[in-house]
Amino acid sequence: MSEPHIRMRRSRLRRERLARPAAPRLQEAPPPSAFRTRETLLDLALLTAFWLLYFWPILITRSSLIPYDLLDQHYMFQQFVHRALASGQSPLWTPNILSGYPIAADPLTQLYYPPNRLMHLLSPGALLPYLALEWQATLHVLFAACGMYFLARALAGSRAGALLAALVFAFGSFFAWHLPHLSPISTLSWLPWILLTYRRALLERSPRWSAVAGLLVGLMALAGHALTIVQAGYLLLAISALAAWRAGRRERRAGVMVALLGVAPLFLGAGLAAVQLVPSLALSAVTERAGLAYQEASSASFLPHFALTLFVPNFFSFDGPGKYWAAGDLAETNGYVGLLPLLLAGLGIARAAPGSRRLVGLIALGTGAALLLAFGSQTWLYRLAFELLPAVDKVRRPVDFLALVQLGLALLAAFGMAALERERDCAALGQLERWLGRAVMLTGGALALGALLLVNAATGAHADLAAVENGLVLAGVLLLAAYLLARGARSWRLSSQVLLTGLLVIAAFDIGSATAGKVYAGFQRSPGSYIGLDWAGDPADPTVRTLQRASPVAPARLYPAGVGSIWENGPLVWDLDSVDGYSVLWPTYYQETFDLATRTPGSRLFALFNVRYVLTPDRPPRALAGLDSASLRLLRDQPPYLYELADPGPRVWVAAGAVRLPDRDELSYLAAHDDRLDRVITVTAPLPDGAGPPGALAAPGSAEITRYANDRVVIHASMTAPGFVVLDDTYFPGWSARVDGAATPLLRADHTFRAVWVPVGEHQIEMRFSLPGLRAGALMSLLSLALLLAMAVCPSWSRRQPEAVAAEDEPPG
């Protein structure tokens, strides 16, 4: 067709179009931001509905409870804090466990964590409701899901992918199996939000977003789980280093800017949490965490055959036809995040968009590294990290690196959903369909054979095969449903929205059925038997009331000998004093003395612990073997058996003299000179003038406690000769002493207790506690907060538009 004919035809078409009647005016479409807001609110509502359904038996019907550490440790700690705050007492030190313990320095106490303070504020009365702690734990799961939704949507750009990532991360095996562990759950829930704001800070080179990231890092650190804090710190350092290197290749100044913005949230966030971190470091310095051996640090590794839990739901059969048969803790053996998300993660790697391939590759590489670290002692990578990276030798449980594995898999699955949503030529859908078909065939063959061989190798019997097959059947059904959906979508040309919705429903059912209720379903205690102020397990149980009949000033102590952790930390709730406690941060000197004393309960060293009551699971009590039966009185003749010692050692007493020994020799002296321990003490510090081994057998005076509070003890002493007034409470840096108002050295006596040198006459001795590092940490927190506020008002360091920066400097996650 010639050029004049083409122009004539275009002119005719233009006249015909103008001659058509005008179409009715449509209502103006809302701006794209309105659509995004509505979509986001709908997605968050869907996540909230899933969360509520997931935890319905706990929060609504109250037919189940979250057991184990949430009850035996976290609740006990929080109830002590709740009672102390309500009564005006100091929450920094508790006399209730371990013969005295700096409980505020224990990061699991989460004393300065804002959600905890809000929980105490909203819970009036002397008793913190246990349900409040369950809401605390489950709300952190929802918080993690929402953070993961926003992070995945920002990276992958897919609504369906963001929803899937939220389900995988927050409701996968790590959160589900660690639900009783409030501190790891609380700490990890902040990580997606930190990555989201951290990414924004690096993309826009914005001090404001760097300040927000620093604030979130501080809140995460206040949540108190050391391993998660270490993991997150090194993850952010790696991202910052890579982003700075990429920016510095084009312009050195830009690389320096990105590096500063990258490290600022880490240092200022740590500074913001210094009010907790500095005292915690002071406590850990006198515990085994001062430096773990590699064997201890790598304990609780993810063993190679545990990897089968990535592919087979309930492989170790916690709720299947057979009983749980895997070695190790329940939370250390399960890595299940759903079968469909695993395949979609592979699809995300294989079909990533050209602009996202580098990011997807880095996420995949990081996920693989986290999995190798989770294997701990089974790989060389963890040993390398232990030897080279600071703080790794202070933490245990490398299996907890599975949290980062789940985060990486969740993001990769989001990219897989984005590929299905993006590609119109069905290439991604065809690849997923092929993978699903092969997986369906392998489920009944290779996995079943592998499971059978593993069971035979591990147990030598077929008793657990039914449980494995139960998981394989569930896996097969889920894979078959996804395969039929993918095949139908190709054959019937279903819209991508229908396909993605169907895949989301299958994944939600998969994750929910594999993890919901696995920790708390069928637990032997019902919600009606929550621990209370004066009973344990059974409201009619008189044991605690019997124990509470003691001196109102300083009650004699309890020794729960092998009767379970609820009795070890229960004194924190009942305001009793115990020589034991369920905590991982025992001061080593107390642990050593306690172990030596409890091996010989009839010794004078045991008497120094001021034990009056002993709880045992057996009769006669094996924990009191060798003790004269005439000195015992049975108070409760059913498990746990309660015995009363006729002559418990005093809480405060007077020693005639002291022997100075090196720390390493004290225990051997205590064991070899048990007959002298009622009149002579051992110390490691220089002796005061005039002090030395006793020249007489009689005590040079008497002492009694006149006031006993958490952080203050007042003792009246009547001395006929100079001597040591000994308080059989645990020594810890931060305790100071005054005699008649004048400061005097406080000595560590007999490797564990407190003593002061007192002259002749009537004297008042006062001991006060100030948490080591608290003032310095509080000052650092205030300074860091001021710097974060200053950064929050700073303009961006980049003159380019954020879109241009994003195109050039996309950071790895």
Short mmCIF file of C-alpha atoms in Angstrom, two decimals, residues 83-500:
data_model
loop_
_atom_site.label_atom_id
_atom_site.label_comp_id
_atom_site.label_asym_id
_atom_site.label_seq_id
_atom_site.Cartn_x
_atom_site.Cartn_y
_atom_site.Cartn_z
CA ARG A 83 5.15 -8.87 92.39
CA ALA A 84 8.24 -6.73 92.96
CA LEU A 85 6.90 -3.83 90.91
CA ALA A 86 3.46 -4.06 92.53
CA SER A 87 4.90 -4.08 96.07
CA GLY A 88 7.55 -1.42 95.51
CA GLN A 89 10.39 -3.92 95.92
CA SER A 90 13.50 -4.00 93.76
CA PRO A 91 13.26 -6.38 90.76
CA LEU A 92 17.05 -6.37 90.37
CA TRP A 93 17.85 -9.14 92.87
CA THR A 94 15.77 -12.07 94.05
CA PRO A 95 16.42 -14.12 97.19
CA ASN A 96 13.98 -16.78 95.97
CA ILE A 97 16.29 -18.96 93.85
CA LEU A 98 19.95 -19.99 93.91
CA SER A 99 20.30 -18.58 97.45
CA GLY A 100 20.07 -15.15 95.80
CA TYR A 101 20.31 -14.27 92.12
CA PRO A 102 20.77 -11.05 90.05
CA ILE A 103 17.62 -11.80 88.09
CA ALA A 104 17.55 -8.47 86.24
CA ALA A 105 20.93 -9.32 84.70
CA ASP A 106 19.49 -12.52 83.23
CA PRO A 107 18.41 -11.51 79.71
CA LEU A 108 15.49 -13.97 79.85
CA THR A 109 13.92 -11.72 82.48
CA GLN A 110 13.43 -9.06 79.75
CA LEU A 111 13.09 -6.44 82.49
CA TYR A 112 13.43 -3.44 80.16
CA TYR A 113 11.55 -4.91 77.19
CA PRO A 114 8.64 -2.50 76.50
CA PRO A 115 5.98 -5.17 75.67
CA ASN A 116 6.70 -6.82 79.03
CA ARG A 117 6.36 -3.56 80.92
CA LEU A 118 3.06 -2.96 79.15
CA MET A 119 1.92 -6.48 80.10
CA HIS A 120 2.65 -5.79 83.78
CA LEU A 121 0.89 -2.44 83.58
CA LEU A 122 -2.24 -4.03 82.09
CA SER A 123 -2.30 -6.86 84.68
CA PRO A 124 -3.49 -5.47 88.03
CA GLY A 125 -3.28 -7.58 91.15
CA ALA A 126 -0.55 -9.58 92.83
CA LEU A 127 -0.74 -12.52 90.41
CA LEU A 128 0.17 -12.15 86.75
CA PRO A 129 -2.37 -14.16 84.73
CA TYR A 130 -0.67 -16.96 82.85
CA LEU A 131 -2.89 -16.19 79.87
CA ALA A 132 -1.18 -12.77 79.65
CA LEU A 133 2.11 -14.50 78.89
CA GLU A 134 0.45 -16.72 76.29
CA TRP A 135 -0.97 -13.63 74.59
CA GLN A 136 2.50 -12.12 74.75
CA ALA A 137 4.04 -15.11 72.96
CA THR A 138 1.34 -15.49 70.32
CA LEU A 139 1.16 -11.78 69.52
CA HIS A 140 4.88 -11.90 68.71
CA VAL A 141 4.08 -14.61 66.17
CA LEU A 142 1.54 -12.32 64.51
CA PHE A 143 4.05 -9.46 64.66
CA ALA A 144 6.63 -11.65 62.91
CA ALA A 145 4.09 -12.62 60.23
CA CYS A 146 3.24 -8.99 59.49
CA GLY A 147 6.91 -8.00 59.32
CA MET A 148 7.66 -10.86 56.96
CA TYR A 149 4.70 -9.86 54.76
CA PHE A 150 6.04 -6.35 54.28
CA LEU A 151 9.62 -7.53 53.76
CA ALA A 152 8.68 -10.14 51.15
CA ARG A 153 6.38 -7.75 49.34
CA ALA A 154 9.11 -5.12 49.20
CA LEU A 155 11.62 -7.61 47.79
CA ALA A 156 9.51 -9.86 45.56
CA GLY A 157 6.71 -7.45 44.70
CA SER A 158 3.99 -10.11 44.98
CA ARG A 159 0.97 -10.03 47.32
CA ALA A 160 0.53 -13.78 47.17
CA GLY A 161 4.25 -14.28 47.66
CA ALA A 162 4.23 -11.96 50.66
CA LEU A 163 1.34 -13.87 52.25
CA LEU A 164 3.08 -17.19 51.65
CA ALA A 165 6.35 -15.88 53.11
CA ALA A 166 4.51 -14.69 56.23
CA LEU A 167 2.92 -18.13 56.71
CA VAL A 168 6.18 -19.99 56.17
CA PHE A 169 8.24 -17.82 58.51
CA ALA A 170 5.84 -17.23 61.39
CA PHE A 171 3.96 -20.53 61.42
CA GLY A 172 6.66 -22.92 60.26
CA SER A 173 8.40 -25.38 62.52
CA PHE A 174 10.77 -22.95 64.26
CA PHE A 175 8.13 -20.67 65.73
CA ALA A 176 5.75 -23.58 66.35
CA TRP A 177 8.23 -25.74 68.23
CA HIS A 178 9.80 -22.81 70.07
CA LEU A 179 6.48 -21.36 71.17
CA PRO A 180 7.25 -22.19 74.85
CA HIS A 181 10.50 -20.22 74.55
CA LEU A 182 9.34 -16.63 74.86
CA SER A 183 12.73 -14.98 74.50
CA PRO A 184 13.73 -16.53 71.12
CA ILE A 185 10.23 -15.92 69.75
CA SER A 186 10.20 -12.31 70.92
CA THR A 187 13.70 -11.59 69.62
CA LEU A 188 13.25 -13.24 66.23
CA SER A 189 9.94 -11.48 65.57
CA TRP A 190 11.81 -8.17 65.13
CA LEU A 191 14.17 -9.45 62.43
CA PRO A 192 11.92 -8.96 59.35
CA TRP A 193 11.10 -5.42 60.46
CA ILE A 194 14.79 -4.68 60.99
CA LEU A 195 15.68 -6.00 57.52
CA LEU A 196 12.87 -3.95 55.99
CA THR A 197 14.01 -0.65 57.52
CA TYR A 198 17.69 -1.53 57.06
CA ARG A 199 17.11 -2.04 53.34
CA ARG A 200 15.31 1.30 53.12
CA ALA A 201 18.19 3.05 54.90
CA LEU A 202 20.76 1.64 52.47
CA LEU A 203 18.68 2.23 49.36
CA GLU A 204 17.85 5.83 50.14
CA ARG A 205 21.08 6.47 52.07
CA SER A 206 18.81 7.84 54.74
CA PRO A 207 19.95 8.52 58.32
CA ARG A 208 16.27 8.59 59.30
CA TRP A 209 15.66 5.02 58.23
CA SER A 210 18.99 4.01 59.72
CA ALA A 211 17.78 5.47 63.02
CA VAL A 212 14.54 3.51 62.78
CA ALA A 213 16.51 0.34 62.10
CA GLY A 214 18.71 1.13 65.12
CA LEU A 215 15.64 1.55 67.31
CA LEU A 216 14.32 -1.83 66.19
CA VAL A 217 17.73 -3.46 66.77
CA GLY A 218 17.66 -2.10 70.31
CA LEU A 219 14.18 -3.49 70.95
CA MET A 220 15.28 -6.85 69.56
CA ALA A 221 18.29 -6.87 71.89
CA LEU A 222 16.06 -6.06 74.88
CA ALA A 223 14.01 -9.16 74.05
CA GLY A 224 17.00 -11.04 75.35
CA HIS A 225 17.87 -14.11 73.28
CA ALA A 226 21.65 -13.98 72.87
CA LEU A 227 22.01 -16.37 69.92
CA THR A 228 19.38 -14.59 67.83
CA ILE A 229 21.04 -11.25 68.60
CA VAL A 230 24.41 -12.62 67.47
CA GLN A 231 22.87 -14.11 64.31
CA ALA A 232 21.08 -10.89 63.39
CA GLY A 233 24.18 -8.81 64.07
CA TYR A 234 26.38 -10.80 61.73
CA LEU A 235 23.64 -10.93 59.09
CA LEU A 236 23.34 -7.13 59.10
CA LEU A 237 27.12 -6.73 59.03
CA ALA A 238 27.32 -8.98 55.96
CA ILE A 239 24.57 -7.03 54.18
CA SER A 240 26.22 -3.72 55.08
CA ALA A 241 29.64 -4.85 53.88
CA LEU A 242 28.28 -6.11 50.57
CA ALA A 243 26.18 -2.98 49.97
CA ALA A 244 29.14 -0.72 50.82
CA TRP A 245 31.42 -2.68 48.48
CA ARG A 246 28.96 -2.37 45.60
CA ALA A 247 28.45 1.35 46.19
CA GLY A 248 32.19 1.93 46.60
CA ARG A 249 33.00 0.38 43.23
CA ARG A 250 31.46 3.43 41.55
CA GLU A 251 32.27 6.10 44.10
CA ARG A 252 34.42 5.73 47.20
CA ARG A 253 32.47 8.38 49.09
CA ALA A 254 29.22 6.53 48.44
CA GLY A 255 30.73 3.32 49.80
CA VAL A 256 31.75 5.10 53.01
CA MET A 257 28.24 6.55 53.38
CA VAL A 258 26.59 3.17 52.96
CA ALA A 259 29.03 1.56 55.40
CA LEU A 260 28.29 4.21 58.05
CA LEU A 261 24.55 3.85 57.58
CA GLY A 262 24.95 0.08 57.78
CA VAL A 263 26.91 -0.13 61.03
CA ALA A 264 25.09 2.73 62.80
CA PRO A 265 21.93 0.67 63.56
CA LEU A 266 24.06 -2.12 65.04
CA PHE A 267 26.12 0.06 67.38
CA LEU A 268 23.35 2.45 68.32
CA GLY A 269 20.86 -0.39 68.72
CA ALA A 270 23.28 -2.22 71.00
CA GLY A 271 23.83 1.04 72.88
CA LEU A 272 20.10 1.53 73.25
CA ALA A 273 19.86 -1.92 74.87
CA ALA A 274 22.99 -1.38 76.99
CA VAL A 275 20.84 -0.98 80.09
CA GLN A 276 20.23 -4.75 79.74
CA LEU A 277 23.31 -5.89 77.85
CA VAL A 278 25.98 -4.47 80.17
CA PRO A 279 24.60 -6.13 83.34
CA SER A 280 24.05 -9.35 81.37
CA LEU A 281 27.68 -9.35 80.28
CA ALA A 282 28.72 -8.84 83.91
CA LEU A 283 26.66 -11.87 84.94
CA SER A 284 27.84 -14.05 82.06
CA ALA A 285 31.46 -13.26 83.00
CA VAL A 286 31.06 -15.31 86.22
CA THR A 287 29.18 -18.17 84.55
CA GLU A 288 30.12 -20.89 82.10
CA ARG A 289 29.17 -18.47 79.30
CA ALA A 290 32.40 -16.57 79.94
CA GLY A 291 33.84 -18.90 77.30
CA LEU A 292 32.33 -22.19 76.23
CA ALA A 293 34.37 -25.08 74.96
CA TYR A 294 33.62 -26.01 71.36
CA GLN A 295 31.90 -29.23 72.41
CA GLU A 296 29.54 -27.27 74.64
CA ALA A 297 28.96 -24.45 72.17
CA SER A 298 28.13 -26.91 69.39
CA SER A 299 25.77 -29.00 71.48
CA ALA A 300 22.23 -29.26 70.10
CA SER A 301 23.35 -29.43 66.48
CA PHE A 302 20.94 -30.29 63.66
CA LEU A 303 21.95 -33.85 62.82
CA PRO A 304 22.02 -34.99 59.18
CA HIS A 305 19.08 -37.40 59.42
CA PHE A 306 16.97 -34.61 60.97
CA ALA A 307 16.98 -33.01 57.50
CA LEU A 308 14.27 -35.48 56.50
CA THR A 309 11.87 -33.35 58.52
CA LEU A 310 12.19 -30.75 55.76
CA PHE A 311 10.32 -33.11 53.45
CA VAL A 312 8.13 -35.37 55.61
CA PRO A 313 5.54 -33.87 57.97
CA ASN A 314 5.75 -35.31 61.49
CA PHE A 315 8.61 -37.60 60.51
CA PHE A 316 9.46 -38.27 64.15
CA SER A 317 5.80 -38.65 64.99
CA PHE A 318 5.11 -36.34 67.88
CA ASP A 319 1.38 -36.75 67.29
CA GLY A 320 1.25 -39.73 64.91
CA PRO A 321 0.33 -43.35 65.58
CA GLY A 322 3.70 -43.99 67.24
CA LYS A 323 5.43 -42.10 70.02
CA TYR A 324 8.17 -39.54 69.48
CA TRP A 325 11.35 -41.47 68.72
CA ALA A 326 14.01 -38.99 67.60
CA ALA A 327 17.06 -38.23 69.70
CA GLY A 328 17.23 -34.75 71.16
CA ASP A 329 14.81 -32.04 72.16
CA LEU A 330 11.60 -31.64 70.15
CA ALA A 331 12.60 -28.14 69.10
CA GLU A 332 15.98 -29.38 67.81
CA THR A 333 14.81 -31.98 65.31
CA ASN A 334 12.18 -30.34 63.10
CA GLY A 335 12.75 -28.09 60.10
CA TYR A 336 9.41 -28.45 58.31
CA VAL A 337 8.15 -25.36 56.48
CA GLY A 338 5.77 -27.05 54.05
CA LEU A 339 6.36 -29.02 50.87
CA LEU A 340 4.82 -26.56 48.45
CA PRO A 341 6.89 -23.63 49.79
CA LEU A 342 10.03 -25.72 49.26
CA LEU A 343 9.17 -26.27 45.60
CA LEU A 344 8.22 -22.62 45.19
CA ALA A 345 11.56 -21.63 46.73
CA GLY A 346 13.28 -23.70 44.05
CA LEU A 347 11.10 -22.06 41.44
CA GLY A 348 12.06 -18.65 42.79
CA ILE A 349 15.72 -19.51 42.23
CA ALA A 350 15.18 -21.00 38.79
CA ARG A 351 12.75 -18.39 37.41
CA ALA A 352 13.84 -15.18 39.13
CA ALA A 353 13.31 -12.00 37.12
CA PRO A 354 16.46 -10.58 35.53
CA GLY A 355 16.52 -7.67 37.94
CA SER A 356 16.20 -9.93 40.97
CA ARG A 357 18.60 -12.74 40.09
CA ARG A 358 21.52 -11.33 42.05
CA LEU A 359 19.35 -10.77 45.12
CA VAL A 360 17.77 -14.23 44.87
CA GLY A 361 21.20 -15.79 44.49
CA LEU A 362 22.46 -14.02 47.61
CA ILE A 363 19.39 -15.12 49.61
CA ALA A 364 19.88 -18.70 48.43
CA LEU A 365 23.57 -18.57 49.33
CA GLY A 366 22.77 -17.17 52.79
CA THR A 367 20.11 -19.83 53.35
CA GLY A 368 22.58 -22.57 52.50
CA ALA A 369 25.20 -21.07 54.84
CA ALA A 370 22.63 -20.88 57.66
CA LEU A 371 21.75 -24.55 57.12
CA LEU A 372 25.41 -25.54 57.31
CA LEU A 373 25.76 -23.53 60.53
CA ALA A 374 22.66 -25.26 61.93
CA PHE A 375 24.42 -28.61 61.47
CA GLY A 376 26.95 -27.29 64.01
CA SER A 377 29.47 -29.95 64.95
CA GLN A 378 28.65 -31.87 61.75
CA THR A 379 30.30 -29.27 59.50
CA TRP A 380 33.51 -27.27 59.44
CA LEU A 381 31.70 -23.96 58.96
CA TYR A 382 30.47 -23.71 62.54
CA ARG A 383 33.93 -24.53 63.88
CA LEU A 384 35.32 -21.74 61.71
CA ALA A 385 32.72 -19.31 63.05
CA PHE A 386 33.47 -20.44 66.61
CA GLU A 387 37.18 -19.79 66.19
CA LEU A 388 37.01 -16.51 64.25
CA LEU A 389 33.83 -14.62 65.15
CA PRO A 390 33.50 -12.87 68.52
CA ALA A 391 30.55 -13.90 70.76
CA VAL A 392 29.97 -17.26 69.01
CA ASP A 393 31.81 -18.96 71.87
CA LYS A 394 29.29 -17.43 74.31
CA VAL A 395 26.19 -19.10 72.85
CA ARG A 396 24.94 -22.62 72.25
CA ARG A 397 22.35 -24.46 70.14
CA PRO A 398 23.56 -24.02 66.54
CA VAL A 399 20.29 -25.73 65.53
CA ASP A 400 18.65 -22.33 66.08
CA PHE A 401 20.21 -21.19 62.79
CA LEU A 402 17.18 -22.94 61.31
CA ALA A 403 15.37 -19.66 62.01
CA LEU A 404 17.47 -17.99 59.30
CA VAL A 405 16.94 -21.01 57.04
CA GLN A 406 13.18 -20.52 57.39
CA LEU A 407 13.51 -16.81 56.71
CA GLY A 408 15.51 -17.48 53.54
CA LEU A 409 13.14 -20.19 52.31
CA ALA A 410 10.17 -17.91 52.96
CA LEU A 411 11.68 -15.14 50.83
CA LEU A 412 12.63 -17.55 48.04
CA ALA A 413 9.10 -18.97 48.04
CA ALA A 414 7.80 -15.42 47.65
CA PHE A 415 9.97 -15.03 44.55
CA GLY A 416 8.55 -18.32 43.27
CA MET A 417 5.02 -16.97 43.63
CA ALA A 418 6.13 -13.77 41.92
CA ALA A 419 7.38 -15.83 38.97
CA LEU A 420 3.97 -17.50 38.61
CA GLU A 421 2.28 -14.12 38.84
CA ARG A 422 4.65 -12.41 36.41
CA GLU A 423 5.17 -14.82 33.51
CA ARG A 424 2.32 -15.00 31.04
CA ASP A 425 3.88 -17.73 28.86
CA CYS A 426 3.23 -20.35 31.56
CA ALA A 427 6.90 -21.37 31.61
CA ALA A 428 7.11 -21.07 35.40
CA LEU A 429 3.79 -22.86 35.83
CA GLY A 430 4.92 -25.67 33.55
CA GLN A 431 8.14 -26.08 35.51
CA LEU A 432 6.23 -26.17 38.82
CA GLU A 433 3.82 -28.75 37.38
CA ARG A 434 6.69 -31.00 36.34
CA TRP A 435 8.32 -30.73 39.75
CA LEU A 436 5.05 -31.51 41.51
CA GLY A 437 4.48 -34.55 39.33
CA ARG A 438 7.92 -35.92 40.10
CA ALA A 439 7.49 -35.16 43.79
CA VAL A 440 4.19 -37.08 43.87
CA MET A 441 5.90 -40.12 42.37
CA LEU A 442 8.91 -39.86 44.65
CA THR A 443 6.72 -39.55 47.74
CA GLY A 444 5.49 -43.10 47.47
CA GLY A 445 8.82 -44.52 46.36
CA ALA A 446 12.13 -42.96 47.29
CA LEU A 447 10.95 -41.20 50.46
CA ALA A 448 9.13 -44.30 51.72
CA LEU A 449 12.18 -46.47 51.07
CA GLY A 450 14.51 -43.93 52.67
CA ALA A 451 12.25 -43.66 55.71
CA LEU A 452 12.14 -47.44 56.05
CA LEU A 453 15.91 -47.73 55.87
CA LEU A 454 16.33 -44.95 58.42
CA VAL A 455 13.91 -46.53 60.85
CA ASN A 456 15.65 -49.88 60.54
CA ALA A 457 19.05 -48.29 61.01
CA ALA A 458 18.00 -46.09 63.92
CA THR A 459 15.75 -48.45 65.87
CA GLY A 460 16.19 -51.91 64.41
CA ALA A 461 12.43 -52.38 64.34
CA HIS A 462 9.35 -51.47 62.31
CA ALA A 463 7.36 -50.04 65.21
CA ASP A 464 7.67 -46.44 63.97
CA LEU A 465 7.11 -47.12 60.28
CA ALA A 466 3.37 -46.50 60.61
CA ALA A 467 4.07 -43.00 61.91
CA VAL A 468 6.43 -42.25 59.01
CA GLU A 469 3.92 -43.54 56.50
CA ASN A 470 1.29 -41.32 58.06
CA GLY A 471 3.45 -38.31 57.29
CA LEU A 472 4.13 -39.57 53.76
CA VAL A 473 0.42 -39.98 53.09
CA LEU A 474 -0.19 -36.37 54.16
CA ALA A 475 2.72 -35.22 51.99
CA GLY A 476 1.36 -37.16 49.02
CA VAL A 477 -2.13 -35.72 49.36
CA LEU A 478 -0.82 -32.16 49.54
CA LEU A 479 1.50 -32.60 46.58
CA LEU A 480 -1.23 -34.25 44.51
CA ALA A 481 -3.65 -31.38 45.24
CA ALA A 482 -1.05 -28.82 44.17
CA TYR A 483 -0.23 -30.84 41.04
CA LEU A 484 -3.89 -31.05 39.99
CA LEU A 485 -4.30 -27.32 40.57
CA ALA A 486 -1.24 -26.49 38.46
CA ARG A 487 -2.31 -28.84 35.68
CA GLY A 488 -5.85 -27.49 35.73
CA ALA A 489 -4.57 -23.93 35.57
CA ARG A 490 -2.69 -24.74 32.36
CA SER A 491 -5.51 -26.76 30.79
CA TRP A 492 -8.38 -24.46 31.70
CA ARG A 493 -6.46 -21.19 31.46
CA LEU A 494 -7.30 -20.19 35.02
CA SER A 495 -6.38 -16.68 36.01
CA SER A 496 -3.20 -16.20 37.97
CA GLN A 497 -5.30 -14.95 40.90
CA VAL A 498 -7.19 -18.26 41.12
CA LEU A 499 -3.97 -20.24 40.83
CA LEU A 500 -2.13 -18.25 43.48
#
